[in-house]
mmCIF file of C-alpha atoms in Angstrom:
data_model
loop_
_atom_site.group_PDB
_atom_site.id
_atom_site.type_symbol
_atom_site.label_atom_id
_atom_site.label_comp_id
_atom_site.label_asym_id
_atom_site.label_seq_id
_atom_site.Cartn_x
_atom_site.Cartn_y
_atom_site.Cartn_z
ATOM 1 C CA UNK P 1 0.140 -0.170 -0.227
ATOM 2 C CA UNK P 2 1.020 3.411 -0.520
ATOM 3 C CA UNK P 3 0.296 6.970 0.925
ATOM 4 C CA UNK P 4 -3.145 7.967 -1.193
ATOM 5 C CA UNK P 5 -5.461 7.356 1.851
ATOM 6 C CA UNK P 6 -8.926 9.213 0.360
ATOM 7 C CA UNK P 7 -10.446 11.104 2.933
ATOM 8 C CA UNK P 8 -14.114 9.571 4.841
ATOM 9 C CA UNK P 9 -16.711 11.607 2.502
ATOM 10 C CA UNK P 10 -15.563 9.852 -1.020
ATOM 11 C CA UNK P 11 -14.650 6.129 1.069
ATOM 12 C CA UNK P 12 -17.868 5.249 0.582
ATOM 13 C CA UNK P 13 -17.629 2.548 -2.686
ATOM 14 C CA UNK P 14 -20.903 2.774 -4.575
ATOM 15 C CA UNK P 15 -20.928 -0.726 -6.011
ATOM 16 C CA UNK P 16 -20.232 -3.661 -4.206
ATOM 17 C CA UNK P 17 -17.764 -5.946 -4.041
ATOM 18 C CA UNK P 18 -17.783 -9.425 -7.072
ATOM 19 C CA UNK P 19 -19.454 -10.651 -3.732
ATOM 20 C CA UNK P 20 -22.003 -8.687 -2.950
ATOM 21 C CA UNK P 21 -20.311 -6.352 0.104
ATOM 22 C CA UNK P 22 -19.924 -2.961 -0.121
ATOM 23 C CA UNK P 23 -16.425 -2.380 1.586
ATOM 24 C CA UNK P 24 -16.016 -0.262 4.350
ATOM 25 C CA UNK P 25 -13.468 0.182 6.671
ATOM 26 C CA UNK P 26 -15.006 -1.753 9.132
ATOM 27 C CA UNK P 27 -15.262 -5.032 7.145
ATOM 28 C CA UNK P 28 -12.251 -4.044 5.655
ATOM 29 C CA UNK P 29 -10.428 -4.937 9.674
ATOM 30 C CA UNK P 30 -12.659 -7.728 9.462
ATOM 31 C CA UNK P 31 -12.233 -9.978 6.991
ATOM 32 C CA UNK P 32 -8.402 -9.389 7.910
ATOM 33 C CA UNK P 33 -8.687 -10.811 11.413
ATOM 34 C CA UNK P 34 -10.324 -13.985 9.831
ATOM 35 C CA UNK P 35 -7.308 -14.415 7.151
ATOM 36 C CA UNK P 36 -4.643 -13.738 9.639
ATOM 37 C CA UNK P 37 -6.576 -15.954 11.939
ATOM 38 C CA UNK P 38 -6.863 -18.938 9.853
ATOM 39 C CA UNK P 39 -3.351 -18.490 7.277
ATOM 40 C CA UNK P 40 -0.818 -16.032 10.104
ATOM 41 C CA UNK P 41 1.027 -13.120 9.185
ATOM 42 C CA UNK P 42 1.498 -14.007 5.589
ATOM 43 C CA UNK P 43 -2.043 -12.988 5.402
ATOM 44 C CA UNK P 44 -2.081 -9.882 6.033
ATOM 45 C CA UNK P 45 -2.128 -8.630 2.433
ATOM 46 C CA UNK P 46 -2.744 -6.546 -0.443
ATOM 47 C CA UNK P 47 -3.453 -8.730 -2.812
ATOM 48 C CA UNK P 48 -4.655 -11.615 -0.571
ATOM 49 C CA UNK P 49 -6.650 -8.817 0.721
ATOM 50 C CA UNK P 50 -8.202 -8.023 -2.317
ATOM 51 C CA UNK P 51 -9.053 -11.301 -3.419
ATOM 52 C CA UNK P 52 -10.990 -12.584 -0.050
ATOM 53 C CA UNK P 53 -13.096 -9.155 -0.771
ATOM 54 C CA UNK P 54 -13.928 -9.276 -4.066
ATOM 55 C CA UNK P 55 -12.773 -6.303 -4.305
ATOM 56 C CA UNK P 56 -8.886 -4.334 -6.849
ATOM 57 C CA UNK P 57 -6.570 -4.764 -4.480
ATOM 58 C CA UNK P 58 -6.279 -1.229 -5.436
ATOM 59 C CA UNK P 59 -9.524 -0.123 -3.743
ATOM 60 C CA UNK P 60 -8.336 -1.210 -0.153
ATOM 61 C CA UNK P 61 -5.454 2.652 -0.910
ATOM 62 C CA UNK P 62 -9.035 4.553 0.109
ATOM 63 C CA UNK P 63 -9.094 3.336 3.188
ATOM 64 C CA UNK P 64 -5.699 2.399 4.570
ATOM 65 C CA UNK P 65 -2.368 4.326 3.809
ATOM 66 C CA UNK P 66 0.011 1.447 3.813
ATOM 67 C CA UNK P 67 -0.180 -2.813 5.981
ATOM 68 C CA UNK P 68 1.421 -0.864 8.576
ATOM 69 C CA UNK P 69 -1.878 1.584 9.126
ATOM 70 C CA UNK P 70 -4.099 -1.364 8.775
ATOM 71 C CA UNK P 71 -2.125 -3.141 11.891
ATOM 72 C CA UNK P 72 -2.362 -0.496 13.763
ATOM 73 C CA UNK P 73 -7.050 -0.817 12.545
ATOM 74 C CA UNK P 74 -6.924 -4.875 13.806
ATOM 75 C CA UNK P 75 -5.165 -3.326 17.027
ATOM 76 C CA UNK P 76 -7.908 -0.899 17.816
ATOM 77 C CA UNK P 77 -10.336 -3.456 16.658
ATOM 78 C CA UNK P 78 -9.382 -6.364 19.420
ATOM 79 C CA UNK P 79 -8.784 -3.145 22.394
ATOM 80 C CA UNK P 80 -12.753 -2.175 21.366
ATOM 81 C CA UNK P 81 -13.927 -5.506 21.435
ATOM 82 C CA UNK P 82 -11.986 -6.329 24.981
ATOM 83 C CA UNK P 83 -15.020 -2.952 25.813
ATOM 84 C CA UNK P 84 -17.958 -4.346 24.277
ATOM 85 C CA UNK P 85 -20.920 -5.214 27.709
ATOM 86 C CA UNK P 86 -17.900 -3.515 29.793
ATOM 87 C CA UNK P 87 -19.831 -1.113 32.385
ATOM 88 C CA UNK P 88 -18.318 0.507 35.549
ATOM 89 C CA UNK P 89 -19.316 -0.745 38.939
ATOM 90 C CA UNK P 90 -18.341 2.382 40.820
ATOM 91 C CA UNK P 91 -16.269 -0.616 41.925
ATOM 92 C CA UNK P 92 -12.017 0.858 41.593
ATOM 93 C CA UNK P 93 -11.102 -3.142 42.012
ATOM 94 C CA UNK P 94 -13.839 -4.557 40.144
ATOM 95 C CA UNK P 95 -14.375 -2.686 37.433
ATOM 96 C CA UNK P 96 -10.218 -2.981 36.879
ATOM 97 C CA UNK P 97 -10.373 -6.546 36.951
ATOM 98 C CA UNK P 98 -12.921 -6.683 34.090
ATOM 99 C CA UNK P 99 -11.395 -4.424 31.974
ATOM 100 C CA UNK P 100 -7.892 -6.786 32.067
ATOM 101 C CA UNK P 101 -9.351 -10.216 32.155
ATOM 102 C CA UNK P 102 -11.241 -8.436 29.135
ATOM 103 C CA UNK P 103 -8.351 -7.500 27.440
ATOM 104 C CA UNK P 104 -6.894 -10.661 27.690
ATOM 105 C CA UNK P 105 -9.531 -13.095 26.326
ATOM 106 C CA UNK P 106 -10.120 -10.434 23.662
ATOM 107 C CA UNK P 107 -5.979 -10.911 22.538
ATOM 108 C CA UNK P 108 -7.034 -14.859 23.516
ATOM 109 C CA UNK P 109 -9.261 -14.852 20.445
ATOM 110 C CA UNK P 110 -7.262 -13.655 17.929
ATOM 111 C CA UNK P 111 -3.735 -15.460 19.274
ATOM 112 C CA UNK P 112 -2.582 -15.089 15.553
ATOM 113 C CA UNK P 113 -3.611 -10.961 15.569
ATOM 114 C CA UNK P 114 -2.788 -10.743 19.089
ATOM 115 C CA UNK P 115 1.040 -11.374 17.897
ATOM 116 C CA UNK P 116 1.443 -8.405 15.568
ATOM 117 C CA UNK P 117 -0.213 -6.267 17.456
ATOM 118 C CA UNK P 118 0.338 -6.490 21.071
ATOM 119 C CA UNK P 119 3.431 -3.818 20.626
ATOM 120 C CA UNK P 120 1.656 -1.362 18.940
ATOM 121 C CA UNK P 121 0.041 2.200 20.503
ATOM 122 C CA UNK P 122 -2.440 2.652 18.098
ATOM 123 C CA UNK P 123 -3.771 5.610 19.048
ATOM 124 C CA UNK P 124 -7.021 5.760 17.474
ATOM 125 C CA UNK P 125 -11.040 5.657 19.466
ATOM 126 C CA UNK P 126 -11.023 2.632 21.008
ATOM 127 C CA UNK P 127 -6.836 2.916 22.480
ATOM 128 C CA UNK P 128 -8.169 6.741 23.478
ATOM 129 C CA UNK P 129 -12.091 5.366 25.129
ATOM 130 C CA UNK P 130 -9.704 2.184 27.042
ATOM 131 C CA UNK P 131 -7.145 4.637 28.075
ATOM 132 C CA UNK P 132 -9.134 7.361 29.442
ATOM 133 C CA UNK P 133 -12.010 4.499 31.564
ATOM 134 C CA UNK P 134 -8.606 3.149 33.201
ATOM 135 C CA UNK P 135 -7.636 6.236 34.387
ATOM 136 C CA UNK P 136 -11.138 6.948 35.372
ATOM 137 C CA UNK P 137 -11.362 4.802 36.778
ATOM 138 C CA UNK P 138 -7.646 5.007 39.294
ATOM 139 C CA UNK P 139 -8.925 8.725 39.945
ATOM 140 C CA UNK P 140 -12.033 8.787 40.756
ATOM 141 C CA UNK P 141 -10.493 6.101 43.615
ATOM 142 C CA UNK P 142 -8.773 8.194 44.940
ATOM 143 C CA UNK P 143 -5.288 7.797 43.384
ATOM 144 C CA UNK P 144 -3.363 11.656 43.109
ATOM 145 C CA UNK P 145 -2.617 12.420 39.161
ATOM 146 C CA UNK P 146 0.761 10.700 39.103
ATOM 147 C CA UNK P 147 0.052 7.310 41.319
ATOM 148 C CA UNK P 148 -2.471 6.728 38.739
ATOM 149 C CA UNK P 149 -0.887 7.287 35.496
ATOM 150 C CA UNK P 150 2.012 4.883 37.145
ATOM 151 C CA UNK P 151 -0.413 2.489 38.097
ATOM 152 C CA UNK P 152 -2.039 2.148 34.760
ATOM 153 C CA UNK P 153 1.338 1.522 33.331
ATOM 154 C CA UNK P 154 1.552 -1.163 35.177
ATOM 155 C CA UNK P 155 -1.780 -2.886 35.213
ATOM 156 C CA UNK P 156 -1.896 -1.968 30.730
ATOM 157 C CA UNK P 157 1.542 -3.900 30.648
ATOM 158 C CA UNK P 158 1.296 -6.703 32.911
ATOM 159 C CA UNK P 159 -2.932 -7.754 30.687
ATOM 160 C CA UNK P 160 -0.845 -6.818 27.241
ATOM 161 C CA UNK P 161 2.412 -8.989 28.124
ATOM 162 C CA UNK P 162 0.749 -11.914 29.606
ATOM 163 C CA UNK P 163 -2.046 -11.542 26.831
ATOM 164 C CA UNK P 164 0.869 -11.824 23.925
ATOM 165 C CA UNK P 165 2.694 -14.976 26.249
ATOM 166 C CA UNK P 166 -0.548 -16.684 25.961
ATOM 167 C CA UNK P 167 -1.621 -15.735 22.814
ATOM 168 C CA UNK P 168 1.530 -16.968 21.500
ATOM 169 C CA UNK P 169 1.447 -20.530 22.721
ATOM 170 C CA UNK P 170 -2.020 -20.606 21.575
ATOM 171 C CA UNK P 171 -1.357 -19.690 17.899
ATOM 172 C CA UNK P 172 1.276 -22.679 18.238
ATOM 173 C CA UNK P 173 0.242 -25.449 16.110
ATOM 174 C CA UNK P 174 -2.433 -27.975 17.989
ATOM 175 C CA UNK P 175 0.676 -30.844 18.691
ATOM 176 C CA UNK P 176 3.292 -28.421 19.598
ATOM 177 C CA UNK P 177 0.190 -27.392 22.567
ATOM 178 C CA UNK P 178 0.321 -31.041 24.297
ATOM 179 C CA UNK P 179 3.651 -31.223 23.593
ATOM 180 C CA UNK P 180 5.084 -28.285 25.647
ATOM 181 C CA UNK P 181 1.842 -29.075 28.568
ATOM 182 C CA UNK P 182 2.868 -32.341 28.355
ATOM 183 C CA UNK P 183 6.727 -31.467 29.003
ATOM 184 C CA UNK P 184 5.822 -30.954 32.831
ATOM 185 C CA UNK P 185 4.670 -34.232 33.893
ATOM 186 C CA UNK P 186 6.573 -36.602 31.070
ATOM 187 C CA UNK P 187 9.740 -34.222 32.527
ATOM 188 C CA UNK P 188 9.949 -32.400 35.156
ATOM 189 C CA UNK P 189 7.471 -34.929 37.108
ATOM 190 C CA UNK P 190 10.002 -38.139 37.132
ATOM 191 C CA UNK P 191 13.100 -35.728 37.943
ATOM 192 C CA UNK P 192 14.753 -37.010 41.336
ATOM 193 C CA UNK P 193 14.097 -35.896 45.096
ATOM 194 C CA UNK P 194 17.830 -36.135 45.395
ATOM 195 C CA UNK P 195 18.656 -33.164 43.183
ATOM 196 C CA UNK P 196 15.523 -31.427 42.890
ATOM 197 C CA UNK P 197 13.685 -31.341 46.349
ATOM 198 C CA UNK P 198 11.912 -29.097 45.571
ATOM 199 C CA UNK P 199 10.253 -29.694 41.861
ATOM 200 C CA UNK P 200 9.826 -33.652 43.059
ATOM 201 C CA UNK P 201 7.762 -31.844 46.021
ATOM 202 C CA UNK P 202 5.610 -29.573 44.072
ATOM 203 C CA UNK P 203 5.276 -31.485 40.398
ATOM 204 C CA UNK P 204 2.195 -32.694 40.415
ATOM 205 C CA UNK P 205 0.756 -28.956 41.518
ATOM 206 C CA UNK P 206 3.344 -27.964 38.237
ATOM 207 C CA UNK P 207 1.622 -29.995 35.733
ATOM 208 C CA UNK P 208 -1.756 -29.523 36.485
ATOM 209 C CA UNK P 209 -1.124 -25.064 37.501
ATOM 210 C CA UNK P 210 0.881 -24.882 33.469
ATOM 211 C CA UNK P 211 -2.024 -25.890 32.160
ATOM 212 C CA UNK P 212 -4.098 -22.541 32.445
ATOM 213 C CA UNK P 213 -2.406 -18.760 32.057
ATOM 214 C CA UNK P 214 -0.925 -17.442 34.816
ATOM 215 C CA UNK P 215 -2.934 -14.015 34.249
ATOM 216 C CA UNK P 216 -5.671 -14.497 35.929
ATOM 217 C CA UNK P 217 -3.372 -14.733 39.521
ATOM 218 C CA UNK P 218 -0.704 -12.179 38.585
ATOM 219 C CA UNK P 219 -4.124 -8.946 38.263
ATOM 220 C CA UNK P 220 -5.009 -9.961 41.545
ATOM 221 C CA UNK P 221 -1.622 -9.583 42.841
ATOM 222 C CA UNK P 222 -0.782 -6.317 41.493
ATOM 223 C CA UNK P 223 -4.904 -5.055 43.039
ATOM 224 C CA UNK P 224 -3.748 -6.550 45.927
ATOM 225 C CA UNK P 225 -0.657 -3.778 45.842
ATOM 226 C CA UNK P 226 -2.182 -1.211 43.656
ATOM 227 C CA UNK P 227 -5.346 -1.435 47.288
ATOM 228 C CA UNK P 228 -2.362 -1.044 49.812
ATOM 229 C CA UNK P 229 -0.739 2.107 47.462
ATOM 230 C CA UNK P 230 -4.474 3.752 47.289
ATOM 231 C CA UNK P 231 -4.850 6.621 49.972
ATOM 232 C CA UNK P 232 -7.264 5.870 53.360
ATOM 233 C CA UNK P 233 -7.012 8.254 55.530
ATOM 234 C CA UNK P 234 -10.436 9.622 55.773
ATOM 235 C CA UNK P 235 -10.208 13.408 54.491
ATOM 236 C CA UNK P 236 -6.914 12.506 52.927
ATOM 237 C CA UNK P 237 -7.340 14.403 49.196
ATOM 238 C CA UNK P 238 -5.478 13.178 45.508
ATOM 239 C CA UNK P 239 -2.538 14.970 44.537
ATOM 240 C CA UNK P 240 -4.992 16.223 41.795
ATOM 241 C CA UNK P 241 -6.490 18.199 43.872
ATOM 242 C CA UNK P 242 -10.128 16.875 42.176
ATOM 243 C CA UNK P 243 -11.543 16.611 45.920
ATOM 244 C CA UNK P 244 -12.175 12.936 45.301
ATOM 245 C CA UNK P 245 -11.761 11.566 48.849
ATOM 246 C CA UNK P 246 -10.358 7.722 49.083
ATOM 247 C CA UNK P 247 -12.153 5.027 50.218
ATOM 248 C CA UNK P 248 -11.210 1.083 51.189
ATOM 249 C CA UNK P 249 -12.462 -0.544 47.902
ATOM 250 C CA UNK P 250 -14.299 -4.542 48.327
ATOM 251 C CA UNK P 251 -11.790 -6.334 47.255
ATOM 252 C CA UNK P 252 -12.293 -8.854 44.507
ATOM 253 C CA UNK P 253 -10.690 -11.948 43.980
ATOM 254 C CA UNK P 254 -10.016 -13.171 40.646
ATOM 255 C CA UNK P 255 -10.880 -16.361 39.177
ATOM 256 C CA UNK P 256 -8.416 -18.720 37.979
ATOM 257 C CA UNK P 257 -8.461 -20.605 34.242
ATOM 258 C CA UNK P 258 -7.627 -19.077 31.128
ATOM 259 C CA UNK P 259 -9.787 -17.047 28.276
ATOM 260 C CA UNK P 260 -11.112 -17.910 24.692
ATOM 261 C CA UNK P 261 -2.365 -10.842 23.968
ATOM 262 C CA UNK P 262 -0.239 -5.883 23.300
ATOM 263 C CA UNK P 263 -1.436 -3.563 21.375
ATOM 264 C CA UNK P 264 -0.584 -0.291 22.349
ATOM 265 C CA UNK P 265 -3.449 1.383 25.055
ATOM 266 C CA UNK P 266 -0.334 3.921 25.298
ATOM 267 C CA UNK P 267 2.085 1.591 26.544
ATOM 268 C CA UNK P 268 5.500 1.990 26.462
#
């Protein structure tokens, strides 16, 4: 692709494609997600997208400057899907827990795309909406601006790092996934206790625990640490001067389990 994207008002294609589809940015992104999911990163080309859409590849220039521009749109779509149905409960810990798990699950649902997009910062609407929401949760809880930004950074990087790690595992061929997990039984489960006493003592627990993502428990640990930093003295105001009073939140535990991995969300 090149640098000749068409302004928004002129983008709409007057005639359907050969498959009867009227092109739009959303349709192109959804088709790209499907192709990447089926064929991996090599599917993200103008030629293959055009063929899948039943359109001349040059028509994609009307929507995206180049394939990297399309990749950012894909990344932003994953962020948007992670926020579908989310509503604030007013309890900061509950809200952050749900947002983190939703982000992680969104990337696990599209592991091949997650590998391409997990490290990108999109600067698009869905990402900006997510950044605003997370910061809003933290500032409303009573954290000052500097502390809210630092916690935001740690929260997002943790979620996206685990999302990328788990997506990489899910993107492996099925036999490789099974073989990797079987190592905990076949290799670690048979180690000599005299040489590896701690592994031998916990081998069965390891084999069971490594079957699922470590993210839910890691998120719980992070939220415990965040809670410990929350200003709790009555009447203490946040650093921002917003007037928000700190209160001790209701604790929310995180259920263990692997979701259905770092686009930007402004992470660094």
